Tab-separated table of C-alpha atoms in Angstrom:
chain	number	residue	atom	x	y	z
A	246	MET	CA	71.870	59.022	-156.170
A	247	ASP	CA	74.133	59.402	-152.778
A	248	ALA	CA	73.502	63.020	-152.939
A	249	ILE	CA	69.437	62.763	-153.623
A	250	ASN	CA	69.516	60.459	-151.008
A	251	HIS	CA	71.023	63.046	-148.434
A	252	ILE	CA	68.868	65.624	-149.297
A	253	LEU	CA	65.778	63.368	-148.548
A	254	ASP	CA	67.192	62.291	-145.396
A	255	GLU	CA	67.379	66.100	-144.514
A	256	ILE	CA	63.936	66.752	-145.337
A	257	SER	CA	62.539	63.859	-143.600
A	258	SER	CA	64.453	64.811	-140.394
A	259	VAL	CA	62.963	68.152	-140.373
A	260	LEU	CA	59.512	66.776	-140.990
A	261	TRP	CA	59.818	64.373	-138.188
A	262	GLY	CA	62.112	66.357	-136.075
A	263	TYR	CA	60.895	67.774	-132.424
A	264	PRO	CA	58.534	70.185	-133.672
A	265	MET	CA	56.590	67.246	-135.616
A	266	ILE	CA	56.425	65.166	-132.523
A	267	ILE	CA	55.430	68.166	-130.035
A	268	LEU	CA	52.799	68.950	-132.415
A	269	LEU	CA	51.594	65.285	-132.518
A	270	VAL	CA	51.562	64.723	-128.664
A	271	GLY	CA	50.041	68.314	-128.249
A	272	THR	CA	47.202	67.204	-130.368
A	273	HIS	CA	46.861	64.159	-128.135
A	274	LEU	CA	47.277	66.379	-124.894
A	275	TYR	CA	44.326	68.953	-126.017
A	276	LEU	CA	42.089	66.773	-127.344
A	277	THR	CA	42.315	64.235	-124.370
A	278	ILE	CA	41.334	67.664	-122.025
A	279	ARG	CA	38.867	69.103	-124.132
A	280	LEU	CA	37.047	65.832	-124.926
A	281	LYS	CA	37.067	65.138	-121.220
A	282	PHE	CA	39.002	61.998	-121.518
A	283	PRO	CA	37.568	59.741	-124.211
A	284	GLN	CA	40.025	57.040	-123.236
A	285	ARG	CA	37.559	56.604	-120.096
A	286	LYS	CA	35.294	54.654	-122.897
A	287	ILE	CA	37.349	52.114	-124.100
A	288	LEU	CA	35.534	49.074	-122.840
A	289	THR	CA	32.289	50.492	-124.441
A	290	ALA	CA	34.377	51.180	-127.348
A	291	ILE	CA	35.723	47.605	-127.533
A	292	LYS	CA	32.253	46.334	-127.144
A	293	LEU	CA	30.946	48.546	-129.888
A	294	SER	CA	33.526	47.322	-132.239
A	295	VAL	CA	31.874	43.798	-132.305
A	296	ALA	CA	28.125	45.101	-132.244
A	297	LYS	CA	26.195	45.540	-135.783
A	298	ASP	CA	24.715	48.761	-135.960
A	299	LYS	CA	21.769	47.023	-138.599
A	300	ASP	CA	20.187	50.481	-138.806
A	301	GLY	CA	23.109	52.582	-139.394
A	302	ASP	CA	24.023	53.971	-143.019
A	303	GLY	CA	27.129	52.356	-144.585
A	304	ASP	CA	29.117	50.222	-146.439
A	305	VAL	CA	31.043	47.796	-144.012
A	306	SER	CA	30.608	46.897	-140.258
A	307	GLN	CA	31.789	48.674	-137.642
A	308	PHE	CA	34.261	45.839	-136.660
A	309	GLY	CA	34.939	45.573	-140.491
A	310	ALA	CA	36.138	49.242	-140.619
A	311	LEU	CA	38.063	48.593	-137.649
A	312	ALA	CA	39.835	45.197	-138.549
A	313	THR	CA	40.461	47.440	-142.164
A	314	ALA	CA	42.184	50.141	-140.270
A	315	LEU	CA	44.236	47.876	-137.853
A	316	ALA	CA	45.329	46.007	-141.044
A	317	ALA	CA	47.157	48.864	-142.535
A	318	THR	CA	48.167	49.788	-138.820
A	319	ILE	CA	49.047	46.715	-137.351
A	320	GLY	CA	52.175	46.177	-139.645
A	321	THR	CA	56.248	45.556	-139.340
A	322	GLY	CA	56.111	48.714	-137.293
A	323	ASN	CA	55.000	46.532	-134.477
A	324	ILE	CA	57.658	44.019	-134.530
A	325	ILE	CA	60.503	45.413	-136.221
A	326	GLY	CA	59.474	49.122	-134.991
A	327	VAL	CA	59.623	48.184	-131.074
A	328	GLY	CA	63.103	46.790	-131.233
A	329	THR	CA	64.075	49.591	-133.421
A	330	ALA	CA	63.032	52.196	-130.695
A	331	ILE	CA	64.691	50.367	-128.184
A	332	ALA	CA	67.952	50.151	-129.923
A	333	LEU	CA	68.337	53.635	-130.746
A	334	GLY	CA	66.435	55.020	-127.688
A	335	GLY	CA	66.946	52.242	-124.827
A	336	PRO	CA	64.550	50.509	-122.686
A	337	GLY	CA	62.901	53.459	-121.608
A	338	ALA	CA	61.576	54.157	-125.090
A	339	VAL	CA	59.328	51.564	-124.306
A	340	PHE	CA	57.423	53.496	-121.883
A	341	TRP	CA	56.985	56.644	-124.189
A	342	CYS	CA	56.011	54.481	-127.037
A	343	TRP	CA	53.470	53.211	-124.369
A	344	ILE	CA	52.332	57.163	-123.215
A	345	THR	CA	51.914	58.016	-127.014
A	346	GLY	CA	49.525	55.213	-127.322
A	347	VAL	CA	47.431	56.035	-124.645
A	348	LEU	CA	47.161	59.731	-124.946
A	349	GLY	CA	46.925	59.034	-129.121
A	350	ILE	CA	43.314	57.555	-128.512
A	351	ALA	CA	41.789	60.709	-127.947
A	352	THR	CA	43.271	61.872	-131.374
A	353	LYS	CA	41.840	58.603	-133.104
A	354	TYR	CA	38.980	58.919	-131.348
A	355	GLY	CA	38.409	62.751	-133.004
A	356	GLU	CA	39.488	61.553	-136.433
A	357	GLY	CA	36.600	59.317	-136.513
A	358	LEU	CA	34.483	61.554	-135.216
A	359	LEU	CA	34.890	64.024	-138.010
A	360	ALA	CA	35.276	61.347	-140.727
A	361	VAL	CA	31.652	60.148	-139.849
A	362	LYS	CA	30.645	63.759	-139.414
A	363	TYR	CA	31.203	65.204	-142.804
A	364	ARG	CA	31.280	61.804	-144.999
A	365	ARG	CA	29.538	62.056	-148.474
A	366	VAL	CA	27.299	59.381	-150.317
A	367	SER	CA	28.726	59.306	-153.578
A	368	GLU	CA	27.086	58.714	-156.979
A	369	GLN	CA	27.751	55.622	-156.747
A	370	GLY	CA	26.245	54.825	-153.355
A	371	HIS	CA	29.174	54.679	-151.365
A	372	MET	CA	30.182	56.143	-148.521
A	373	LEU	CA	33.135	58.624	-148.427
A	374	GLY	CA	35.286	60.549	-145.641
A	375	GLY	CA	38.561	61.151	-143.908
A	376	PRO	CA	40.295	64.435	-143.576
A	377	MET	CA	39.886	65.651	-147.379
A	378	TYR	CA	36.281	66.040	-146.679
A	379	ALA	CA	36.390	67.313	-142.909
A	380	LEU	CA	38.617	70.148	-144.665
A	381	GLU	CA	36.216	70.740	-147.528
A	382	TYR	CA	33.034	70.599	-145.551
A	383	GLY	CA	34.130	71.617	-142.409
A	384	LEU	CA	37.072	74.330	-143.035
A	385	LYS	CA	35.712	75.128	-146.441
A	386	ALA	CA	39.467	74.593	-147.437
A	387	LYS	CA	39.080	72.004	-150.580
A	388	TRP	CA	42.620	73.071	-151.743
A	389	ALA	CA	44.102	71.458	-148.319
A	390	GLY	CA	41.681	68.401	-149.015
A	391	VAL	CA	43.136	68.079	-152.318
A	392	LEU	CA	46.779	68.250	-150.903
A	393	PHE	CA	45.880	65.626	-147.999
A	394	ALA	CA	44.638	63.167	-151.019
A	395	ILE	CA	47.772	63.825	-152.948
A	396	PHE	CA	49.942	63.302	-150.058
A	397	THR	CA	47.770	60.047	-149.252
A	398	ALA	CA	48.303	58.387	-152.525
A	399	LEU	CA	51.862	58.893	-152.766
A	400	ALA	CA	52.244	57.341	-149.301
A	401	ALA	CA	50.186	54.601	-150.428
A	402	PHE	CA	53.702	53.710	-153.117
A	403	GLY	CA	55.928	53.810	-150.062
A	404	ILE	CA	54.570	52.582	-146.819
A	405	GLY	CA	51.670	51.206	-148.304
A	406	SER	CA	52.729	48.877	-151.174
A	407	THR	CA	56.489	48.575	-152.189
A	408	VAL	CA	58.133	48.204	-148.814
A	409	GLN	CA	55.741	45.808	-147.407
A	410	ALA	CA	56.094	44.136	-150.526
A	411	ASN	CA	60.183	44.027	-150.190
A	412	ALA	CA	59.837	43.301	-146.499
A	413	ILE	CA	57.904	39.730	-147.041
A	414	THR	CA	60.366	38.942	-150.122
A	415	THR	CA	63.368	39.730	-148.267
A	416	LEU	CA	62.145	37.326	-145.260
A	417	ALA	CA	61.154	34.841	-148.057
A	418	THR	CA	64.503	35.009	-149.310
A	419	ASP	CA	66.516	34.945	-145.887
A	420	VAL	CA	64.347	32.117	-143.995
A	421	MET	CA	63.816	29.859	-147.010
A	422	GLY	CA	65.854	30.583	-150.261
A	423	VAL	CA	63.209	31.471	-152.195
A	424	SER	CA	63.559	34.381	-155.262
A	425	PRO	CA	62.029	37.662	-155.125
A	426	TRP	CA	60.841	37.325	-158.287
A	427	ALA	CA	58.644	34.097	-157.548
A	428	SER	CA	57.858	35.409	-153.805
A	429	GLY	CA	56.894	38.874	-155.453
A	430	VAL	CA	54.585	37.245	-158.398
A	431	VAL	CA	52.591	35.291	-155.001
A	432	ILE	CA	52.277	38.208	-153.063
A	433	THR	CA	51.006	40.294	-155.993
A	434	LEU	CA	48.821	37.848	-157.126
A	435	LEU	CA	47.027	37.145	-153.627
A	436	VAL	CA	46.900	41.565	-153.400
A	437	ALA	CA	45.056	41.435	-156.879
A	438	LEU	CA	42.518	39.036	-155.722
A	439	VAL	CA	41.785	41.124	-152.794
A	440	VAL	CA	41.733	45.007	-153.953
A	441	ILE	CA	39.775	44.352	-157.055
A	442	GLY	CA	36.979	43.545	-155.478
A	443	GLY	CA	36.773	46.742	-153.770
A	444	ILE	CA	36.185	47.765	-150.273
A	445	LYS	CA	33.816	45.029	-149.109
A	446	SER	CA	36.102	42.419	-150.187
A	447	ILE	CA	39.092	44.068	-148.447
A	448	ALA	CA	37.433	44.630	-145.212
A	449	LYS	CA	35.996	40.526	-145.504
A	450	VAL	CA	40.007	39.596	-145.979
A	451	CYS	CA	40.802	42.028	-143.255
A	452	THR	CA	37.923	40.833	-140.426
A	453	ALA	CA	39.504	37.281	-140.919
A	454	LEU	CA	42.758	37.897	-141.146
A	455	VAL	CA	43.248	40.324	-138.581
A	456	PRO	CA	41.840	38.993	-135.515
A	457	VAL	CA	43.923	35.474	-136.024
A	458	MET	CA	47.505	36.978	-137.120
A	459	ALA	CA	46.717	39.212	-133.907
A	460	VAL	CA	46.184	36.541	-131.717
A	461	LEU	CA	48.926	34.111	-132.815
A	462	TYR	CA	51.700	36.922	-132.465
A	463	VAL	CA	50.385	38.122	-129.105
A	464	ILE	CA	50.283	34.367	-127.574
A	465	GLY	CA	53.712	33.727	-129.113
A	466	CYS	CA	54.882	36.897	-126.997
A	467	ILE	CA	53.265	35.267	-123.814
A	468	VAL	CA	55.118	32.180	-124.465
A	469	ILE	CA	58.520	34.104	-124.622
A	470	LEU	CA	57.293	36.072	-121.330
A	471	CYS	CA	56.830	32.190	-119.723
A	472	VAL	CA	60.131	31.391	-120.538
A	473	ASN	CA	61.693	34.804	-119.424
A	474	SER	CA	59.290	34.780	-116.052
A	475	GLU	CA	62.084	35.715	-113.931
A	476	TYR	CA	63.155	39.125	-115.969
A	477	VAL	CA	59.909	40.307	-116.639
A	478	TRP	CA	59.434	42.273	-113.190
A	479	PRO	CA	62.996	43.558	-113.750
A	480	ALA	CA	62.066	44.430	-117.543
A	481	VAL	CA	59.042	46.354	-116.777
A	482	ARG	CA	61.138	48.275	-113.677
A	483	LEU	CA	64.142	49.211	-116.141
A	484	ILE	CA	61.708	50.402	-118.872
A	485	CYS	CA	59.820	52.816	-116.157
A	486	THR	CA	63.237	54.004	-114.637
A	487	ALA	CA	64.817	54.237	-117.735
A	488	ALA	CA	62.238	56.828	-119.461
A	489	PHE	CA	63.016	59.290	-116.250
A	490	THR	CA	66.363	58.360	-115.257
A	491	PRO	CA	69.824	58.785	-117.468
A	492	GLU	CA	71.840	56.399	-115.320
A	493	ALA	CA	69.184	53.896	-115.823
A	494	ALA	CA	68.887	54.558	-119.333
A	495	GLY	CA	72.579	52.623	-120.191
A	496	GLY	CA	75.288	54.198	-120.806
A	497	GLY	CA	76.803	51.579	-123.859
A	498	PHE	CA	74.546	52.761	-126.690
A	499	VAL	CA	72.888	55.768	-128.529
A	500	GLY	CA	69.898	56.085	-125.756
A	501	SER	CA	71.623	57.479	-122.937
A	502	THR	CA	69.840	60.424	-121.963
A	503	ILE	CA	65.601	61.046	-121.411
A	504	LEU	CA	65.115	63.180	-124.470
A	505	ILE	CA	66.554	60.529	-127.031
A	506	ALA	CA	64.598	57.942	-125.140
A	507	ALA	CA	61.478	59.851	-125.361
A	508	ARG	CA	61.835	61.196	-128.820
A	509	PHE	CA	62.526	57.596	-130.128
A	510	GLY	CA	59.616	56.062	-128.144
A	511	ILE	CA	57.139	58.530	-128.959
A	512	ALA	CA	58.254	58.802	-132.865
A	513	ARG	CA	58.224	55.017	-133.166
A	514	GLY	CA	54.527	55.236	-131.151
A	515	LEU	CA	53.429	57.963	-133.619
A	516	PHE	CA	54.306	55.473	-136.643
A	517	SER	CA	52.628	52.563	-134.975
A	518	ASN	CA	49.220	53.530	-134.258
A	519	GLU	CA	49.104	56.195	-136.888
A	520	SER	CA	47.315	58.430	-134.410
A	521	GLY	CA	47.342	62.291	-136.307
A	522	LEU	CA	48.380	60.651	-139.642
A	523	GLY	CA	44.991	61.126	-140.821
A	524	SER	CA	44.760	57.880	-142.848
A	525	ALA	CA	42.204	55.367	-140.609
A	526	PRO	CA	39.225	57.749	-140.927
A	527	ILE	CA	39.257	57.310	-144.541
A	528	VAL	CA	37.747	53.715	-144.069
A	529	ALA	CA	36.059	54.825	-140.745
A	530	ALA	CA	33.856	56.747	-142.829
A	531	ALA	CA	32.399	53.926	-144.758
A	532	ALA	CA	31.205	51.961	-141.720
A	533	LYS	CA	27.688	51.180	-140.688
A	534	THR	CA	26.851	53.489	-137.438
A	535	LYS	CA	23.932	55.446	-136.108
A	536	ASN	CA	26.153	58.460	-135.446
A	537	PRO	CA	29.436	59.781	-135.564
A	538	VAL	CA	30.774	59.206	-131.932
A	539	ARG	CA	29.868	55.510	-132.141
A	540	GLN	CA	32.520	54.973	-134.943
A	541	ALA	CA	34.844	57.743	-133.010
A	542	LEU	CA	34.658	55.240	-130.197
A	543	VAL	CA	35.295	52.088	-132.349
A	544	SER	CA	38.189	53.883	-134.087
A	545	SER	CA	39.703	54.691	-130.916
A	546	SER	CA	40.149	51.083	-129.829
A	547	GLY	CA	42.148	50.486	-132.547
A	548	THR	CA	44.937	52.605	-131.209
A	549	PHE	CA	44.234	50.931	-128.115
A	550	TRP	CA	44.822	47.270	-129.273
A	551	ASP	CA	47.996	48.702	-131.449
A	552	THR	CA	50.112	50.403	-129.119
A	553	VAL	CA	48.550	50.552	-125.780
A	554	ILE	CA	48.833	46.257	-126.165
A	555	ILE	CA	50.823	44.907	-128.975
A	556	CYS	CA	53.652	47.121	-128.510
A	557	ALA	CA	53.718	47.200	-124.787
A	558	ILE	CA	53.568	43.321	-125.268
A	559	THR	CA	56.588	43.402	-127.857
A	560	GLY	CA	58.612	45.889	-125.718
A	561	ILE	CA	58.587	43.972	-122.458
A	562	VAL	CA	59.435	40.784	-124.546
A	563	ILE	CA	62.548	42.188	-126.013
A	564	VAL	CA	63.831	43.733	-123.027
A	565	SER	CA	63.239	40.872	-120.901
A	566	SER	CA	64.926	38.804	-123.690
A	567	VAL	CA	67.906	40.979	-123.669
A	568	LEU	CA	67.963	40.714	-119.503
A	569	SER	CA	67.993	37.489	-119.805
A	570	TYR	CA	71.702	37.399	-120.645
A	571	VAL	CA	72.314	39.228	-117.416
A	572	ASP	CA	71.442	38.808	-113.568
A	573	PRO	CA	69.208	41.806	-112.776
A	574	LYS	CA	68.812	40.078	-109.267
A	575	VAL	CA	72.257	41.338	-108.337
A	576	ALA	CA	72.078	44.812	-109.668
A	577	ASP	CA	69.787	47.701	-109.129
A	578	ASP	CA	68.273	49.978	-112.026
A	579	GLY	CA	71.356	52.057	-112.974
A	580	VAL	CA	73.806	49.331	-112.791
A	581	LEU	CA	71.477	47.139	-114.683
A	582	GLY	CA	70.700	49.693	-117.684
A	583	THR	CA	74.393	49.880	-118.263
A	584	MET	CA	74.987	46.153	-118.453
A	585	PHE	CA	71.776	46.714	-120.901
A	586	GLY	CA	73.166	48.981	-123.408
A	587	GLU	CA	76.978	47.011	-122.840
A	588	LEU	CA	75.310	43.743	-123.870
A	589	LEU	CA	73.827	45.092	-127.031
A	590	GLU	CA	77.277	46.496	-127.992
A	591	THR	CA	78.683	43.135	-127.859
A	592	GLN	CA	76.132	41.135	-129.392
A	593	ALA	CA	76.447	43.299	-132.938
A	594	ALA	CA	78.394	46.411	-133.941
A	595	ASN	CA	75.267	47.495	-135.709
A	596	ILE	CA	72.402	46.089	-133.639
A	597	ASP	CA	69.055	47.068	-135.006
A	598	GLY	CA	65.392	46.323	-134.069
A	599	GLY	CA	65.064	43.216	-136.341
A	600	MET	CA	67.985	41.721	-134.315
A	601	LEU	CA	66.488	42.199	-131.060
A	602	THR	CA	63.371	40.497	-132.108
A	603	ARG	CA	64.751	37.691	-133.837
A	604	MET	CA	66.831	37.477	-130.373
A	605	ALA	CA	63.220	37.310	-128.474
A	606	PHE	CA	61.435	34.972	-130.891
A	607	ASN	CA	64.603	32.455	-130.641
A	608	LYS	CA	63.382	31.776	-126.810
A	609	ILE	CA	60.476	29.843	-128.453
A	610	PRO	CA	62.233	26.293	-129.280
A	611	VAL	CA	61.766	25.032	-133.386
A	612	ILE	CA	58.325	27.383	-133.850
A	613	GLY	CA	59.968	30.750	-132.718
A	614	ALA	CA	61.526	31.827	-136.355
A	615	PRO	CA	58.352	30.585	-138.132
A	616	LEU	CA	55.942	32.280	-135.872
A	617	LEU	CA	58.051	35.426	-136.504
A	618	MET	CA	57.919	35.252	-140.497
A	619	PHE	CA	54.099	34.408	-140.122
A	620	GLY	CA	53.651	37.337	-137.874
A	621	LEU	CA	56.024	39.466	-140.459
A	622	PHE	CA	54.249	38.301	-143.789
A	623	THR	CA	50.622	38.504	-142.533
A	624	PHE	CA	51.066	41.812	-141.005
A	625	ALA	CA	52.660	43.124	-143.945
A	626	PHE	CA	50.182	41.901	-146.134
A	627	SER	CA	47.539	43.321	-144.374
A	628	THR	CA	49.059	46.715	-144.331
A	629	ILE	CA	49.045	46.646	-148.368
A	630	LEU	CA	45.499	45.618	-148.394
A	631	GLY	CA	44.581	48.281	-146.104
A	632	TRP	CA	46.662	51.249	-147.617
A	633	SER	CA	45.086	50.301	-150.936
A	634	LEU	CA	41.824	51.645	-149.813
A	635	TYR	CA	43.335	54.491	-148.605
A	636	SER	CA	44.931	55.464	-151.763
A	637	ALA	CA	41.786	54.355	-153.744
A	638	ARG	CA	39.368	56.683	-151.758
A	639	ALA	CA	42.017	59.297	-151.912
A	640	VAL	CA	42.489	59.334	-156.102
A	641	GLU	CA	38.506	58.853	-155.951
A	642	TYR	CA	38.424	62.438	-154.015
A	643	VAL	CA	40.928	63.847	-156.708
A	644	PHE	CA	39.972	62.338	-159.824
A	645	GLY	CA	36.702	61.069	-159.491
A	646	TYR	CA	35.355	57.287	-159.707
A	647	LYS	CA	36.836	56.591	-163.275
A	648	GLY	CA	40.447	56.830	-161.819
A	649	VAL	CA	40.246	54.428	-159.259
A	650	LYS	CA	40.288	51.513	-161.617
A	651	VAL	CA	43.702	52.931	-163.185
A	652	TRP	CA	45.373	53.610	-159.686
A	653	MET	CA	44.444	50.105	-158.178
A	654	TRP	CA	46.252	48.552	-161.479
A	655	LEU	CA	49.321	51.485	-160.551
A	656	PHE	CA	49.120	49.891	-157.038
A	657	ILE	CA	49.358	46.336	-157.690
A	658	VAL	CA	52.321	46.850	-160.273
A	659	ALA	CA	54.099	48.949	-156.992
A	660	VAL	CA	53.359	46.142	-155.048
A	661	PHE	CA	55.662	43.661	-157.666
A	662	ALA	CA	58.165	46.473	-158.085
A	663	GLY	CA	58.641	46.681	-154.348
A	664	SER	CA	58.843	42.666	-153.855
A	665	VAL	CA	62.256	42.795	-156.335
A	666	ILE	CA	63.693	46.346	-156.114
A	667	SER	CA	66.160	47.800	-153.655
A	668	LEU	CA	64.084	50.242	-151.231
A	669	ASN	CA	66.480	52.401	-149.339
A	670	THR	CA	65.326	55.896	-150.746
A	671	VAL	CA	61.525	54.730	-151.170
A	672	TRP	CA	61.511	54.532	-147.225
A	673	THR	CA	62.368	58.113	-146.866
A	674	PHE	CA	59.681	59.083	-149.433
A	675	ALA	CA	57.519	57.267	-147.605
A	676	ASP	CA	58.425	58.955	-144.085
A	677	ILE	CA	58.231	62.314	-146.253
A	678	PHE	CA	54.765	62.013	-147.592
A	679	ASN	CA	53.274	60.455	-143.860
A	680	ALA	CA	54.598	63.788	-142.176
A	681	LEU	CA	53.102	66.041	-145.065
A	682	MET	CA	49.594	63.552	-144.435
A	683	ALA	CA	49.929	64.750	-140.864
A	684	ILE	CA	49.942	68.408	-141.027
A	685	PRO	CA	46.629	69.340	-142.556
A	686	ASN	CA	44.978	66.504	-140.541
A	687	LEU	CA	46.304	67.944	-137.585
A	688	LEU	CA	44.968	71.233	-138.789
A	689	ALA	CA	41.606	69.851	-139.042
A	690	LEU	CA	41.593	68.445	-135.605
A	691	LEU	CA	42.488	71.539	-133.805
A	692	LEU	CA	40.329	74.147	-135.878
A	693	LEU	CA	37.521	71.867	-135.785
A	694	SER	CA	37.791	71.191	-132.064
A	695	ASN	CA	34.472	72.558	-131.035
A	696	VAL	CA	32.514	70.330	-133.251
A	697	LEU	CA	34.162	67.335	-131.576
A	698	VAL	CA	33.607	69.017	-128.180
A	699	LYS	CA	29.868	69.463	-129.145
A	700	ASP	CA	28.795	66.058	-130.792
A	701	THR	CA	30.952	64.277	-127.698
A	702	ASN	CA	28.715	66.217	-125.088
A	703	LYS	CA	25.787	65.263	-126.926
A	704	TYR	CA	25.927	61.792	-127.836
A	705	LEU	CA	28.957	60.416	-125.106
A	706	TRP	CA	28.396	62.227	-122.384
A	707	GLY	CA	24.929	63.194	-122.886
A	708	GLY	CA	23.926	59.292	-123.106
A	709	ARG	CA	22.292	59.189	-126.553
A	710	LEU	CA	24.819	56.772	-128.318
A	711	ASP	CA	21.887	55.136	-129.612
A	712	GLU	CA	20.655	58.118	-131.259
A	713	GLU	CA	21.137	58.221	-135.255
A	714	GLU	CA	22.421	61.095	-137.181
A	715	LYS	CA	21.949	60.908	-141.306
A	716	PRO	CA	25.103	61.328	-143.649
A	717	THR	CA	24.862	64.337	-145.898
A	718	MET	CA	24.066	63.554	-149.811
A	719	ASN	CA	26.717	64.760	-152.055
């Protein structure tokens, strides 16, 4: 088993190495420039996300589609993942995570546009779309669409179900002493009640859950920032200087170079917002929208909320909490960075993201730990719901509508299995299939960039956002 784990780790390291990071960030930059910086329209995107296109075709509202996508992307990575990036890459990793989110808005916009542009109406009357349809109908490469769908379905068994359920039961055991079997049964029943109802049921629950969990988490972060008020500006300063200055990155831990800080920050940002992975466009295609660009804007706001806001706040919270153990008033940035790294070493020999996050939330008396637990539970649970839809649509693309019901029961069984078993290997599998998802999706975005430019110029920069475009029937 150790040999198998080693092989899987090597494969994952290759797939998520610098070539993949360069490809993803390169796509972000390329689309940002070619589409004339759609990030400028983020306020319009937010406004559209809460509007209703009553005359638009689709299965769920634009906000319902956004909430479902956010449910899958705002996960434990936002809470634990940012801490992991800081532990491995230093405080400068937060800056690169944030930059990835800003640039990733353009990629998420492009994904949403292609999803609506090439969506089809199924025999059951459902809107179906996503990278597999863009690959089939846009690039005439159905084989690539089938591969993407298979990778998505397999990834859902990992990051979308088992690992999220395991995160919940592990937390319940550590904090409340509840048996994994007991909490696993409860989680599985809750998931089954929602996902069996299909996309409308999933979207309804996510629409209610996502705003509550996000707002409560952000409020908790704001409280911590108030407690750490005198350390907030030093934390922001250290995050920015450590991103470009090796000395400020801190010499006491792994992240002692700019390259390492950038690598872990960018990688964590990509994992967090999923811009480029191709998952969110699957639900974006189901939105009631008049034309592809309107939903593309709504989809892009997901990356803004996920990374530009939530991950940034989390990063400042963690760094300021660590700095509260030193005196930033008497240190320049280089000395401060070194003290930061040395402090992490003295706190624990094997410091990790979870430990840093718990350290930060312990700043809130009495309710800090319960608030963190609530955030982890709701974030993980919502991720399961979002990925259940992604996997169902992927299976329907390959095996047809009849295969969906069988798959959903397998997905539900996987949730229970993940609650009670060890998942070290499953995490690696999930990383591998996420990378394999990204490759065909990024190719579709790059090769269909002329389509993106044409529709963006027509609807967005041409002032025709209210114009309607009918979907194609299968």
